[in-house]
mmCIF file of C-alpha atoms in Angstrom:
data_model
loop_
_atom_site.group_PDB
_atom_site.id
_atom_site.type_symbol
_atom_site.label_atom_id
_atom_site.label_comp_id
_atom_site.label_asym_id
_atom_site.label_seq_id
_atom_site.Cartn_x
_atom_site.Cartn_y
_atom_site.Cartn_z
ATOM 1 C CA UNK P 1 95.772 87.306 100.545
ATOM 2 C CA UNK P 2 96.928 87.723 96.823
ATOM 3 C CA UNK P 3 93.759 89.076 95.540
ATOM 4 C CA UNK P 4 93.150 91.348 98.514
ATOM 5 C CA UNK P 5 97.046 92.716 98.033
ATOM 6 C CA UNK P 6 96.432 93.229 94.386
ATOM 7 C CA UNK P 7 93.294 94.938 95.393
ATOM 8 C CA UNK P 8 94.756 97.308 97.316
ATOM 9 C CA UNK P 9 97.607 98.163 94.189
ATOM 10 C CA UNK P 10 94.656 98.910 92.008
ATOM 11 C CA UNK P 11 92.721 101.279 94.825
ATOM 12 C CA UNK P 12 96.422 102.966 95.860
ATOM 13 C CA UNK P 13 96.671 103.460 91.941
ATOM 14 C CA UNK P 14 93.634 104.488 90.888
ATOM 15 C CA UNK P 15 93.680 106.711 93.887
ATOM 16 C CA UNK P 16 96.093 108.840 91.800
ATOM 17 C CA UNK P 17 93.611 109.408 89.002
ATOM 18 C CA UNK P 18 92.609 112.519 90.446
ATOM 19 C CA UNK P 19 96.253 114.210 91.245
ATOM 20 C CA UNK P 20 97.188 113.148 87.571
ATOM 21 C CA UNK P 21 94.669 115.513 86.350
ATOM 22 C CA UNK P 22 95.172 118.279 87.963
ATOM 23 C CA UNK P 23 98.468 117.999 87.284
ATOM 24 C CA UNK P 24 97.790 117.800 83.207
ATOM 25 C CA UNK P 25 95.298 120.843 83.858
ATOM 26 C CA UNK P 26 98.299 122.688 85.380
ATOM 27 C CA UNK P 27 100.592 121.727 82.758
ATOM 28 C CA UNK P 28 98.066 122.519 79.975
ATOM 29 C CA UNK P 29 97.435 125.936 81.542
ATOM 30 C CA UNK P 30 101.024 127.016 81.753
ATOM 31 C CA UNK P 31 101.352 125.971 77.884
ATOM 32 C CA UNK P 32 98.469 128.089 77.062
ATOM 33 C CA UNK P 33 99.195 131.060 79.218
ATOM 34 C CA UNK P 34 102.742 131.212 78.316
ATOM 35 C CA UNK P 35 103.367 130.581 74.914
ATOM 36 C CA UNK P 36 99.604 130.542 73.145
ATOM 37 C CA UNK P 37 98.953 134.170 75.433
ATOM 38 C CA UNK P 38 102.065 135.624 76.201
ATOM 39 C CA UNK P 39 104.512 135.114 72.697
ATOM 40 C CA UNK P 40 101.625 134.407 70.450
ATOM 41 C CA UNK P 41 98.752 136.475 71.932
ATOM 42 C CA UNK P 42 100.074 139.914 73.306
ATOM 43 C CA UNK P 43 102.395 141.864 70.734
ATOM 44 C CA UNK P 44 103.198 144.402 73.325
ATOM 45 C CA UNK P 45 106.844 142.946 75.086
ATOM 46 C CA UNK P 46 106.398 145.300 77.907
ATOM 47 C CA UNK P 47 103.120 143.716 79.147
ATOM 48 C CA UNK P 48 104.435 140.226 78.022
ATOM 49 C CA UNK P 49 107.758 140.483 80.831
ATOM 50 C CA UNK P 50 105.070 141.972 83.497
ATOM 51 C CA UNK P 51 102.859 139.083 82.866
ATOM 52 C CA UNK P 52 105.167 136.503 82.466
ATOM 53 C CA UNK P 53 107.141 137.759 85.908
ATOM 54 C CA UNK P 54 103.770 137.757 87.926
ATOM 55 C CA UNK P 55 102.287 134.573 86.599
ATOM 56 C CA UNK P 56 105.419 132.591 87.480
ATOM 57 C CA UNK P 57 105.678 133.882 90.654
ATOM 58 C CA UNK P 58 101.727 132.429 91.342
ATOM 59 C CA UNK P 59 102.667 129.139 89.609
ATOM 60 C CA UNK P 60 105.447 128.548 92.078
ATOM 61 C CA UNK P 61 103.300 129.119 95.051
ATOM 62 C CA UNK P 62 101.046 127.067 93.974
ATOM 63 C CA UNK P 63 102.601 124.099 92.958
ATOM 64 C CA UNK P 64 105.090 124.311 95.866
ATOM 65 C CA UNK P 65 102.121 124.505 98.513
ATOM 66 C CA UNK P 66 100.171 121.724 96.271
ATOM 67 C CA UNK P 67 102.916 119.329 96.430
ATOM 68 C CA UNK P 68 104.255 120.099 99.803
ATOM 69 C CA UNK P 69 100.398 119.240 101.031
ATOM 70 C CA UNK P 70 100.807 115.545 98.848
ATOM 71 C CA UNK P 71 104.031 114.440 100.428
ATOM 72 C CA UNK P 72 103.537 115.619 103.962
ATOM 73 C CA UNK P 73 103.077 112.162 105.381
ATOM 74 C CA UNK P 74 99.787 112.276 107.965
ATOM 75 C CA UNK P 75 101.190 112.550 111.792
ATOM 76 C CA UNK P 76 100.158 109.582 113.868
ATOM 77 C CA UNK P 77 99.897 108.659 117.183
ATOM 78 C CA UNK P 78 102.752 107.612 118.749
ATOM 79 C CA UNK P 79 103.800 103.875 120.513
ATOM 80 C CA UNK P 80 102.397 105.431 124.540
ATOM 81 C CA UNK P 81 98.711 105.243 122.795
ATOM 82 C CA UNK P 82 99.168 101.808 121.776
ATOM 83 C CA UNK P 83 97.548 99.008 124.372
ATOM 84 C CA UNK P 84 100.767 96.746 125.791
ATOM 85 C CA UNK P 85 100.978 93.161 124.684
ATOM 86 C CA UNK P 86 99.399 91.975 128.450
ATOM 87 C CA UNK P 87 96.585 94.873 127.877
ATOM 88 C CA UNK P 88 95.995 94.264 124.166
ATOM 89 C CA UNK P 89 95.248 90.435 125.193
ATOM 90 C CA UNK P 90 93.109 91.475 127.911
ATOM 91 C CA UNK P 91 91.047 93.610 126.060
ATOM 92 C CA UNK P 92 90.253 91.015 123.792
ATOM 93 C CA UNK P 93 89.288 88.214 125.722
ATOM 94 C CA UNK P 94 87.016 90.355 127.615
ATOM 95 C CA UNK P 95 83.298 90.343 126.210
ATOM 96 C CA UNK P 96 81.835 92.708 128.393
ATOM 97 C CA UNK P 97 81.844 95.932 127.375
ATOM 98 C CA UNK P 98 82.030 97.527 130.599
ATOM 99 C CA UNK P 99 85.340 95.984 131.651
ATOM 100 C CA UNK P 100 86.702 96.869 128.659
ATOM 101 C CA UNK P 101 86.050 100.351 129.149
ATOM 102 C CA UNK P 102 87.629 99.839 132.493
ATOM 103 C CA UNK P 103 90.611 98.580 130.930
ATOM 104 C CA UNK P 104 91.325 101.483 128.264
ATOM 105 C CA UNK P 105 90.561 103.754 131.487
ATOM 106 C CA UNK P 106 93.535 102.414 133.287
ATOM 107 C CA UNK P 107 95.353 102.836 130.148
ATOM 108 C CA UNK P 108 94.156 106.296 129.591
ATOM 109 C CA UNK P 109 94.980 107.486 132.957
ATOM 110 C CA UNK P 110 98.918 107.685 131.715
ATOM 111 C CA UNK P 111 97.752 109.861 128.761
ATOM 112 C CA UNK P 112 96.572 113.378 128.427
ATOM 113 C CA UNK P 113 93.169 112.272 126.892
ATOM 114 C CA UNK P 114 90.059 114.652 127.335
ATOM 115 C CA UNK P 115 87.447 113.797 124.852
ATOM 116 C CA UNK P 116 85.596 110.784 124.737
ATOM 117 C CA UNK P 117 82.684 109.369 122.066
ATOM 118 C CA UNK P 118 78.874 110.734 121.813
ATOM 119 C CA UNK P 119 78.392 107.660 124.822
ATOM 120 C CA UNK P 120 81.203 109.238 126.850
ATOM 121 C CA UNK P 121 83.614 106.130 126.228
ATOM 122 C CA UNK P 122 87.355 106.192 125.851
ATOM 123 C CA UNK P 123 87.610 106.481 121.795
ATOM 124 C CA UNK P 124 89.543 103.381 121.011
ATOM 125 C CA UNK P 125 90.633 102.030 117.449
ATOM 126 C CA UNK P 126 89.899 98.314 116.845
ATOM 127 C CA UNK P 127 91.645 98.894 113.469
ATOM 128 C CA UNK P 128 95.138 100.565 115.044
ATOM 129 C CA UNK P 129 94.884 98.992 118.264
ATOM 130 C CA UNK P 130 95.197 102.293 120.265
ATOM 131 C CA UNK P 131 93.581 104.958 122.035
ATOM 132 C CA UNK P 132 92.859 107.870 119.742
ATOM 133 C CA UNK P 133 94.023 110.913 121.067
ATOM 134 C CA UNK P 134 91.990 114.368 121.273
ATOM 135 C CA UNK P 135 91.022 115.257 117.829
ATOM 136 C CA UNK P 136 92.386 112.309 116.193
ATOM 137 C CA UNK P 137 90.389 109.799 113.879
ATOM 138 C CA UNK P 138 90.641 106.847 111.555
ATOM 139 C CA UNK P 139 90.887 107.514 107.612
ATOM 140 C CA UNK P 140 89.195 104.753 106.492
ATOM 141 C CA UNK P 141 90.727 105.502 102.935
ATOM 142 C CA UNK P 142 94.787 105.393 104.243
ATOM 143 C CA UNK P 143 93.668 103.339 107.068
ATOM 144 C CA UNK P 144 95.626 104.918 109.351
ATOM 145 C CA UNK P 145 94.715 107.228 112.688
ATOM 146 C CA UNK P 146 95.845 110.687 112.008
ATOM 147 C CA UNK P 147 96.453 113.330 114.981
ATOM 148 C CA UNK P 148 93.954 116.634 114.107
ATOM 149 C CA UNK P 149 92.210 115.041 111.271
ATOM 150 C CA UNK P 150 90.276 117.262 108.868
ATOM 151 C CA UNK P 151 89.501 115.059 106.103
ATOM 152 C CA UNK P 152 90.885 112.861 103.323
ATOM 153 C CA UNK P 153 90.946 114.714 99.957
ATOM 154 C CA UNK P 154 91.208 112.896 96.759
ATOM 155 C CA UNK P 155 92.707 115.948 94.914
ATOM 156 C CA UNK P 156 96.049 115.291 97.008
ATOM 157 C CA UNK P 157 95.737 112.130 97.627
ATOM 158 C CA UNK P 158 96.458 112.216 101.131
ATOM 159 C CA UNK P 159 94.909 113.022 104.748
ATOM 160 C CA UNK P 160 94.990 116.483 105.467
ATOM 161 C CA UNK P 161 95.760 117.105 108.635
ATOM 162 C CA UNK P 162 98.127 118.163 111.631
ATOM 163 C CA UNK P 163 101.534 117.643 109.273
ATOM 164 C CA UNK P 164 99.900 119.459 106.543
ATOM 165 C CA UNK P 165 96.701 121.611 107.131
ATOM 166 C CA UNK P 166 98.903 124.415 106.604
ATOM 167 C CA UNK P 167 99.539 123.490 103.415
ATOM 168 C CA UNK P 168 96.290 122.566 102.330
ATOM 169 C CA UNK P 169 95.434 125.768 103.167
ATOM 170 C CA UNK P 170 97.702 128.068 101.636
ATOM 171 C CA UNK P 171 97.231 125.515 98.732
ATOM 172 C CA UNK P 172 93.333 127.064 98.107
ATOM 173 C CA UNK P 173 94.619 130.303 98.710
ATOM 174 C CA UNK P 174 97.590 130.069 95.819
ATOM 175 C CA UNK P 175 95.099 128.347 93.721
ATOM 176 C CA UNK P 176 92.542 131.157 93.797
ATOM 177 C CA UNK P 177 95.375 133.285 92.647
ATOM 178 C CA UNK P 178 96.776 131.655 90.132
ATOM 179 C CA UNK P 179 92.952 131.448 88.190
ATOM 180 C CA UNK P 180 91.906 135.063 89.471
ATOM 181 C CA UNK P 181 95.037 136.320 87.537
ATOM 182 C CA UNK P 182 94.658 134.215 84.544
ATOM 183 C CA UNK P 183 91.065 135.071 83.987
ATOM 184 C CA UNK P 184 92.388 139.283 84.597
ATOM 185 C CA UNK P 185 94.945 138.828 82.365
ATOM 186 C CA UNK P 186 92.980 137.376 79.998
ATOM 187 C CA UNK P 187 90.016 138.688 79.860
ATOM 188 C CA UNK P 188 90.378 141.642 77.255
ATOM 189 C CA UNK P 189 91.712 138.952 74.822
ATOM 190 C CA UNK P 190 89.038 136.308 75.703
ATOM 191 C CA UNK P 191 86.415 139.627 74.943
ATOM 192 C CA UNK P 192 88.010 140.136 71.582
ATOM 193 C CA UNK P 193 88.327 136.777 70.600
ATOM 194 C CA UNK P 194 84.697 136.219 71.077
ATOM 195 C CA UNK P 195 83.464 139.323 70.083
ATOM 196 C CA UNK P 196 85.442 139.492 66.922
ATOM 197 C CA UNK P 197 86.813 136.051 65.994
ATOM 198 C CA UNK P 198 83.662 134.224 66.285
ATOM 199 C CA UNK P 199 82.448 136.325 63.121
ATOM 200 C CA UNK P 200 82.647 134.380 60.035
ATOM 201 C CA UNK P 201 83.073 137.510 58.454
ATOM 202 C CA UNK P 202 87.022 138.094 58.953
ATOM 203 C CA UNK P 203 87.278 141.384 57.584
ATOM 204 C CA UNK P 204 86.145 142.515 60.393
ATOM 205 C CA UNK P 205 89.036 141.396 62.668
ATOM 206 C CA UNK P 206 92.352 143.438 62.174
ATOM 207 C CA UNK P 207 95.132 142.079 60.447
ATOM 208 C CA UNK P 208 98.426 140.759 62.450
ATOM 209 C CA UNK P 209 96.643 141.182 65.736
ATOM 210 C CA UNK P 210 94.647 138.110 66.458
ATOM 211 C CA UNK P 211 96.463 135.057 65.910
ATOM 212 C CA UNK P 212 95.066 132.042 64.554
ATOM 213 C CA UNK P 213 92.073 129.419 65.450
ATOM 214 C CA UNK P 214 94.276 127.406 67.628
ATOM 215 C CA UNK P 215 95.651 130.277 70.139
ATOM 216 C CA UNK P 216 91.642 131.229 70.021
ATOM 217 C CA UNK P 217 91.021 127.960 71.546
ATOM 218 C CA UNK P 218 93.344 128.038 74.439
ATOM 219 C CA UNK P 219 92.856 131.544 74.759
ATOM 220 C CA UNK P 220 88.736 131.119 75.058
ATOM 221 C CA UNK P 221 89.183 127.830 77.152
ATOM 222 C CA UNK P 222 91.730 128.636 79.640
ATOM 223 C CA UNK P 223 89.310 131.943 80.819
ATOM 224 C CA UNK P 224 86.827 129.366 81.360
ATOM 225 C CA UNK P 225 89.155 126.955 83.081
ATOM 226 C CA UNK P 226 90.264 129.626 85.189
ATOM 227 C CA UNK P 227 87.198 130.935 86.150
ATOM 228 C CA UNK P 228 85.660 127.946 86.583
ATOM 229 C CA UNK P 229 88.439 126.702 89.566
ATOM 230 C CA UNK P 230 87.937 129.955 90.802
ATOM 231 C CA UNK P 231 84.679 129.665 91.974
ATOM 232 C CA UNK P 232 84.498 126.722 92.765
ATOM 233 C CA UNK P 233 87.509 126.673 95.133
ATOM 234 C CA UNK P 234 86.295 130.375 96.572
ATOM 235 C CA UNK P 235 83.573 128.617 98.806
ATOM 236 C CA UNK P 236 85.624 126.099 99.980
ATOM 237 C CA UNK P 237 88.391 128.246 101.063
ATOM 238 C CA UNK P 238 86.150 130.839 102.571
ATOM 239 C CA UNK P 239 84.877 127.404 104.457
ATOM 240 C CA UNK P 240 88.121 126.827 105.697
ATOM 241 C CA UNK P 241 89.082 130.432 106.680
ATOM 242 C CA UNK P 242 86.379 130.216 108.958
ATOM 243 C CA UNK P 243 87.342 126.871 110.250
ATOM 244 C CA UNK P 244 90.499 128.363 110.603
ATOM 245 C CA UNK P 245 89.510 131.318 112.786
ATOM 246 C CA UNK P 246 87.025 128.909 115.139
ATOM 247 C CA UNK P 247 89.716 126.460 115.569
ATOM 248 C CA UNK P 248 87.882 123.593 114.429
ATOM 249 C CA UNK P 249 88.462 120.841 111.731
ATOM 250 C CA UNK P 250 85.537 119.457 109.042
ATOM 251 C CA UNK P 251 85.041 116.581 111.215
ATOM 252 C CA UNK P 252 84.317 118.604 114.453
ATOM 253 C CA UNK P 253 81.928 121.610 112.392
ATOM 254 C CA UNK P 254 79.561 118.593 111.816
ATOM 255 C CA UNK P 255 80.501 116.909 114.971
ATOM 256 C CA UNK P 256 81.264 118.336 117.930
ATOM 257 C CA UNK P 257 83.937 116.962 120.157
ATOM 258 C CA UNK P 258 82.766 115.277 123.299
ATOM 259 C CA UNK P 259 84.636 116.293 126.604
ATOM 260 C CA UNK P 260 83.757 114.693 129.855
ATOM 261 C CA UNK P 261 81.332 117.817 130.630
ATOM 262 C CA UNK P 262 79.648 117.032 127.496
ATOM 263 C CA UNK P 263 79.473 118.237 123.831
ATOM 264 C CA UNK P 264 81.374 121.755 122.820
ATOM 265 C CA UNK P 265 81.943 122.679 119.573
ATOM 266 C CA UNK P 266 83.931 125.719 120.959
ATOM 267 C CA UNK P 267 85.827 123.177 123.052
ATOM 268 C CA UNK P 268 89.069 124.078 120.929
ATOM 269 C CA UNK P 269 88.261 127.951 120.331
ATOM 270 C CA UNK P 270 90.953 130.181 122.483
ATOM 271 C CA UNK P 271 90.657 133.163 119.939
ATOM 272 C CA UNK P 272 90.980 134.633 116.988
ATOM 273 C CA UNK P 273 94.259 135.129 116.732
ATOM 274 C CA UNK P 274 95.323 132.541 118.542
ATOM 275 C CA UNK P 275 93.452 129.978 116.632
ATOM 276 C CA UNK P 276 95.240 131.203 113.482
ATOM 277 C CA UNK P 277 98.832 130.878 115.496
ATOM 278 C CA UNK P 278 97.349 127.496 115.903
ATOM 279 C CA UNK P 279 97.856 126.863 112.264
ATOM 280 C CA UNK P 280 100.014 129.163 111.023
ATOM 281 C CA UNK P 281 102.226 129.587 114.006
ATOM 282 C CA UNK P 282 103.409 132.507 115.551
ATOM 283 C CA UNK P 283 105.808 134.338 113.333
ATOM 284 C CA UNK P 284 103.577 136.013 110.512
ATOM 285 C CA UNK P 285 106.775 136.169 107.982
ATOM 286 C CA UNK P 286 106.037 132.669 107.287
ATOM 287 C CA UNK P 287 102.042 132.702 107.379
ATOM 288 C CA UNK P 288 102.511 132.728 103.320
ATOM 289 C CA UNK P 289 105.504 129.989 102.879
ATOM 290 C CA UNK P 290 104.485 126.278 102.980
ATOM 291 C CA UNK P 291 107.112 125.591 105.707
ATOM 292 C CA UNK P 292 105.762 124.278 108.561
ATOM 293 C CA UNK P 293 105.416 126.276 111.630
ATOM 294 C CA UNK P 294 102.339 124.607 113.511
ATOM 295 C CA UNK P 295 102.469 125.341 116.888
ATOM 296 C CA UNK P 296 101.729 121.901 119.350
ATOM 297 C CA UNK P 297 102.847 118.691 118.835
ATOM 298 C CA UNK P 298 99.036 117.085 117.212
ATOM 299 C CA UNK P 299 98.662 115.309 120.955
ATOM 300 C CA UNK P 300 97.013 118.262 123.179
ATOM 301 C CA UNK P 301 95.558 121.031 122.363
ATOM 302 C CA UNK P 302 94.963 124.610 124.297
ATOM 303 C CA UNK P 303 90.960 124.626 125.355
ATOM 304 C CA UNK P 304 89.000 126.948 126.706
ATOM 305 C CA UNK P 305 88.575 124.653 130.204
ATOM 306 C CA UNK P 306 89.652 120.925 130.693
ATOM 307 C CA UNK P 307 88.543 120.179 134.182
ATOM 308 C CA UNK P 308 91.236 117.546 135.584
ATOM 309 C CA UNK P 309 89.696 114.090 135.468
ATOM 310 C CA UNK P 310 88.824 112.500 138.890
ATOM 311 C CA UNK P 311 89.413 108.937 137.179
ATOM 312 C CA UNK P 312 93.191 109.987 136.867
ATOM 313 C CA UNK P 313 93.431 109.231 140.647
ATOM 314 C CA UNK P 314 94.201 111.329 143.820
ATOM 315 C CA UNK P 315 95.979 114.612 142.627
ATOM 316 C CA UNK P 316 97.395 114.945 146.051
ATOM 317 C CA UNK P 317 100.039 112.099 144.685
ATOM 318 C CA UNK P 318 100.439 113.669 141.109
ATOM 319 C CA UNK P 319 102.084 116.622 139.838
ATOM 320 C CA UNK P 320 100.285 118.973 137.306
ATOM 321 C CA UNK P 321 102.271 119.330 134.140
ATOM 322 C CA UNK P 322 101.064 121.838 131.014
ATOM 323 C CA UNK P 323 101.804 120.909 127.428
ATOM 324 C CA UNK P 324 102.675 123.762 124.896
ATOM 325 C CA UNK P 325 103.995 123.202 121.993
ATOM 326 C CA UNK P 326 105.798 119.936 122.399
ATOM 327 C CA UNK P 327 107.211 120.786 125.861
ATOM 328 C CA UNK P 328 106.066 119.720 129.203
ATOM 329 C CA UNK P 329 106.498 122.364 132.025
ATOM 330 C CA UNK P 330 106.104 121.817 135.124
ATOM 331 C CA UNK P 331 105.486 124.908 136.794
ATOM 332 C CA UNK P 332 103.503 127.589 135.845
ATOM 333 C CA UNK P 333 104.761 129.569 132.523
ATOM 334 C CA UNK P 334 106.779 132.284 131.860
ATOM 335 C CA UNK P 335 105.347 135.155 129.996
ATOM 336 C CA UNK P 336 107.763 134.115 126.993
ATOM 337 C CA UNK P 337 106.239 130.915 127.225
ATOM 338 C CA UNK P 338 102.664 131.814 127.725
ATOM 339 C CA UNK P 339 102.215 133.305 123.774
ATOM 340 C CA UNK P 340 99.292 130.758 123.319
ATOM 341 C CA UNK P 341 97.576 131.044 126.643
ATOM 342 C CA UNK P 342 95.773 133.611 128.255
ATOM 343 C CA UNK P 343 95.920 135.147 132.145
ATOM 344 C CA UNK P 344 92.937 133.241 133.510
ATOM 345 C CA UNK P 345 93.382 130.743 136.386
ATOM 346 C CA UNK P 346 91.175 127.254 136.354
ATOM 347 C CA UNK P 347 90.868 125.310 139.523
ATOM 348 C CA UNK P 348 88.638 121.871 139.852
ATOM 349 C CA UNK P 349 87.485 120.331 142.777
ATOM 350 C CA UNK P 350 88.855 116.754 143.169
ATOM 351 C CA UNK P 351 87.822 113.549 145.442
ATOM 352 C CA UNK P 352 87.366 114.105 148.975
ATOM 353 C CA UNK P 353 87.225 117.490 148.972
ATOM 354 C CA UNK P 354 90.762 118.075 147.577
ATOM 355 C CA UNK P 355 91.884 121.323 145.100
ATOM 356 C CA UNK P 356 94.303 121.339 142.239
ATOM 357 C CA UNK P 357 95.254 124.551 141.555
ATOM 358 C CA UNK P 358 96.021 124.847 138.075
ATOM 359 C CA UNK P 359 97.397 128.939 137.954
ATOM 360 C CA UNK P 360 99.548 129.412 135.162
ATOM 361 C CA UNK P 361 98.433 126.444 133.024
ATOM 362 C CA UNK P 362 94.881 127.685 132.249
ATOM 363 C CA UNK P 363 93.619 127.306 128.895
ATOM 364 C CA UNK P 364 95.592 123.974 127.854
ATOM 365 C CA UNK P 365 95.581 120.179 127.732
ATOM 366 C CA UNK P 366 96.495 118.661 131.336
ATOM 367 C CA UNK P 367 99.072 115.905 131.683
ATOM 368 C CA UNK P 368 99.216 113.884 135.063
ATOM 369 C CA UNK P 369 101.988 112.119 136.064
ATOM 370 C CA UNK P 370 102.617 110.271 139.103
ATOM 371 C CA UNK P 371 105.162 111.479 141.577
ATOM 372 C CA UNK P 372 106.663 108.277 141.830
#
């Protein structure tokens, strides 16, 4: 146990390698920009107070969104996924793998649960112990289940996911900013610096206007820093834009998720705009803030259909309930209520010739709940 726990110190610290140097990176470029650029660099103090007043407006978004996606602790699945004591034991004494299926379907019935694995089994954690809940998977890194789980990134440190995709987000966004405006800014003095300064001749650079070696060094290297993030973090922002606008995470654009009619990776897609509410949430004056306003509550999900599940039992003894945004209605909604949902009207035949009429609740994640 000793070795294994002072394993795990050395992974959770090294772990932090990577948000360490983006941090020095950060910290080096503000140096540079600020003092090597701005008081050392630029003798005009007109252009030096518009700089300065623009730049630390970018640096605050960024680091605010950067560190607001580190510390937002992943959102997990609650105690109701969890197997009981009585089911947990159970499930492992039985070998077969049929009647254990049968058992986390008599579990599942409780929960609003609509996708299922390639095999079209209940999608069950052996490492958590619970039933994973519609777009929820196990990081294998923070060995944890997270609810909406995109992917682990090493640059944060962290899951990013439900609690934070937001942030992660708006992170890549500030980030192309910040370097997009350092390599404007600097780009006329980066030009002379290299055209002129590079000359061993030096009568050929003007006196009192280009400072010394040093400032040439952070000057030339922080164009190339900048421009160099910039790419590189253009592509996978675009990515995510576009993940944003399908309403799909990394893990389900190279898997699709698996309802009980099959395989649809549109399964999640309700619109455009309402996929970016999805993230973003509905009011737009604080689409660029990293607060969070994600609409939902990371356990269902609006679809496009979710038939109701015949395995949940008899509908004529259950009552229909919708999930928006954390709240369980159960009638149909109001028009104040229906912001994520459209007009359409899903029905599904049940057992024995029975129908469920679902008006008012198309669109979204079922939950069924006995009338007793």
């Amino acid at each position: 146990m000793a070795p294994s726990h002072a394993l795990r110190c050395c992974q959770r610290g090294l772990s932090w390698i990577p948000v360490i140097f983006i941090n020095l990176i950060v910290c080096w470029s503000y140096y540079a920009y600020v003092v090597e650029l701005c008081i050392y660099t630029i003798p005009n103090t007109e252009e030096q107070v518009i700089y300065l007043i623009v730049f630390h407006s970018c640096f605050f978004m960024f680091i605010w969104s950067y560190w607001k996606t580190i510390i937002s602790k992943p959102a997990n699945p609650s105690k109701e996924f969890c197997l009981s004591n009585s089911e947990k034991e159970l499930y492992e004494k039985e070998e077969r793998p049929e009647a254990k299926q049968d058992i986390l379907k008599k579990v599942a019935r409780e929960l609003p649960i609509y996708t299922r694995t390639g095999s079209g089994a209940i999608r069950y954690c052996d490492r958590c112990q619970l039933l994973k809940p519609d777009r929820c998977h196990h990081c294998s890194t923070c060995d944890m289940c997270v609810l909406k789980m995109d992917h682990h990134c090493p640059w944060v440190n962290n899951c990013v996911g439900f609690s934070n995709y937001k942030f992660f987000v708006l992170f890549l966004a500030y980030t192309m900013l910040y370097c997009v405006f350092i390599a404007a800014t600097v780009l006329q003095y980066f030009i002379k610096f290299w055209t002129l300064c590079r000359r061993r001749a030096l009568v050929h650079c003007p006196e009192n206007q280009l400072p010394d070696t040093q400032t040439k060094f952070h000057v030339l290297f922080l164009f190339f820093v900048a421009a160099m993030f910039f790419i590189s973090i253009l592509s996978l922002f675009s990515y995510h834009l576009w993940l944003v606008g399908k309403n799909r995470t990394t893990i389900e654009a190279f898997r699709a998720p698996v309802f009980r009619n099959g395989p649809d990776k549109n399964g999640f897609t309700i619109g455009f705009h309402k996929n970016i509410t999805q993230v973003f949430g509905d009011q737009k004056k604080y689409w660029c803030l990293p607060v969070y306003t994600c609409l939902g509550d990371g356990y269902t999900f609006p679809t496009r259909l979710v038939n109701i599940d015949s395995e949940q039992g008899n509908v004529e003894h259950q009552t229909i309930k919708c999930t928006v945004d954390g709240q369980t209605n159960g009638r149909p909604l109001s028009e104040s209520q229906n912001h994520l949902l459209g007009n359409d009207v899903y029905s599904e035949e049940q057992k024995g010739g029975s129908h469920a009429n679902s008006e008012g609740c198309q669109n979204v994640s079922v939950t069924m709940e006995n009338d007793s």
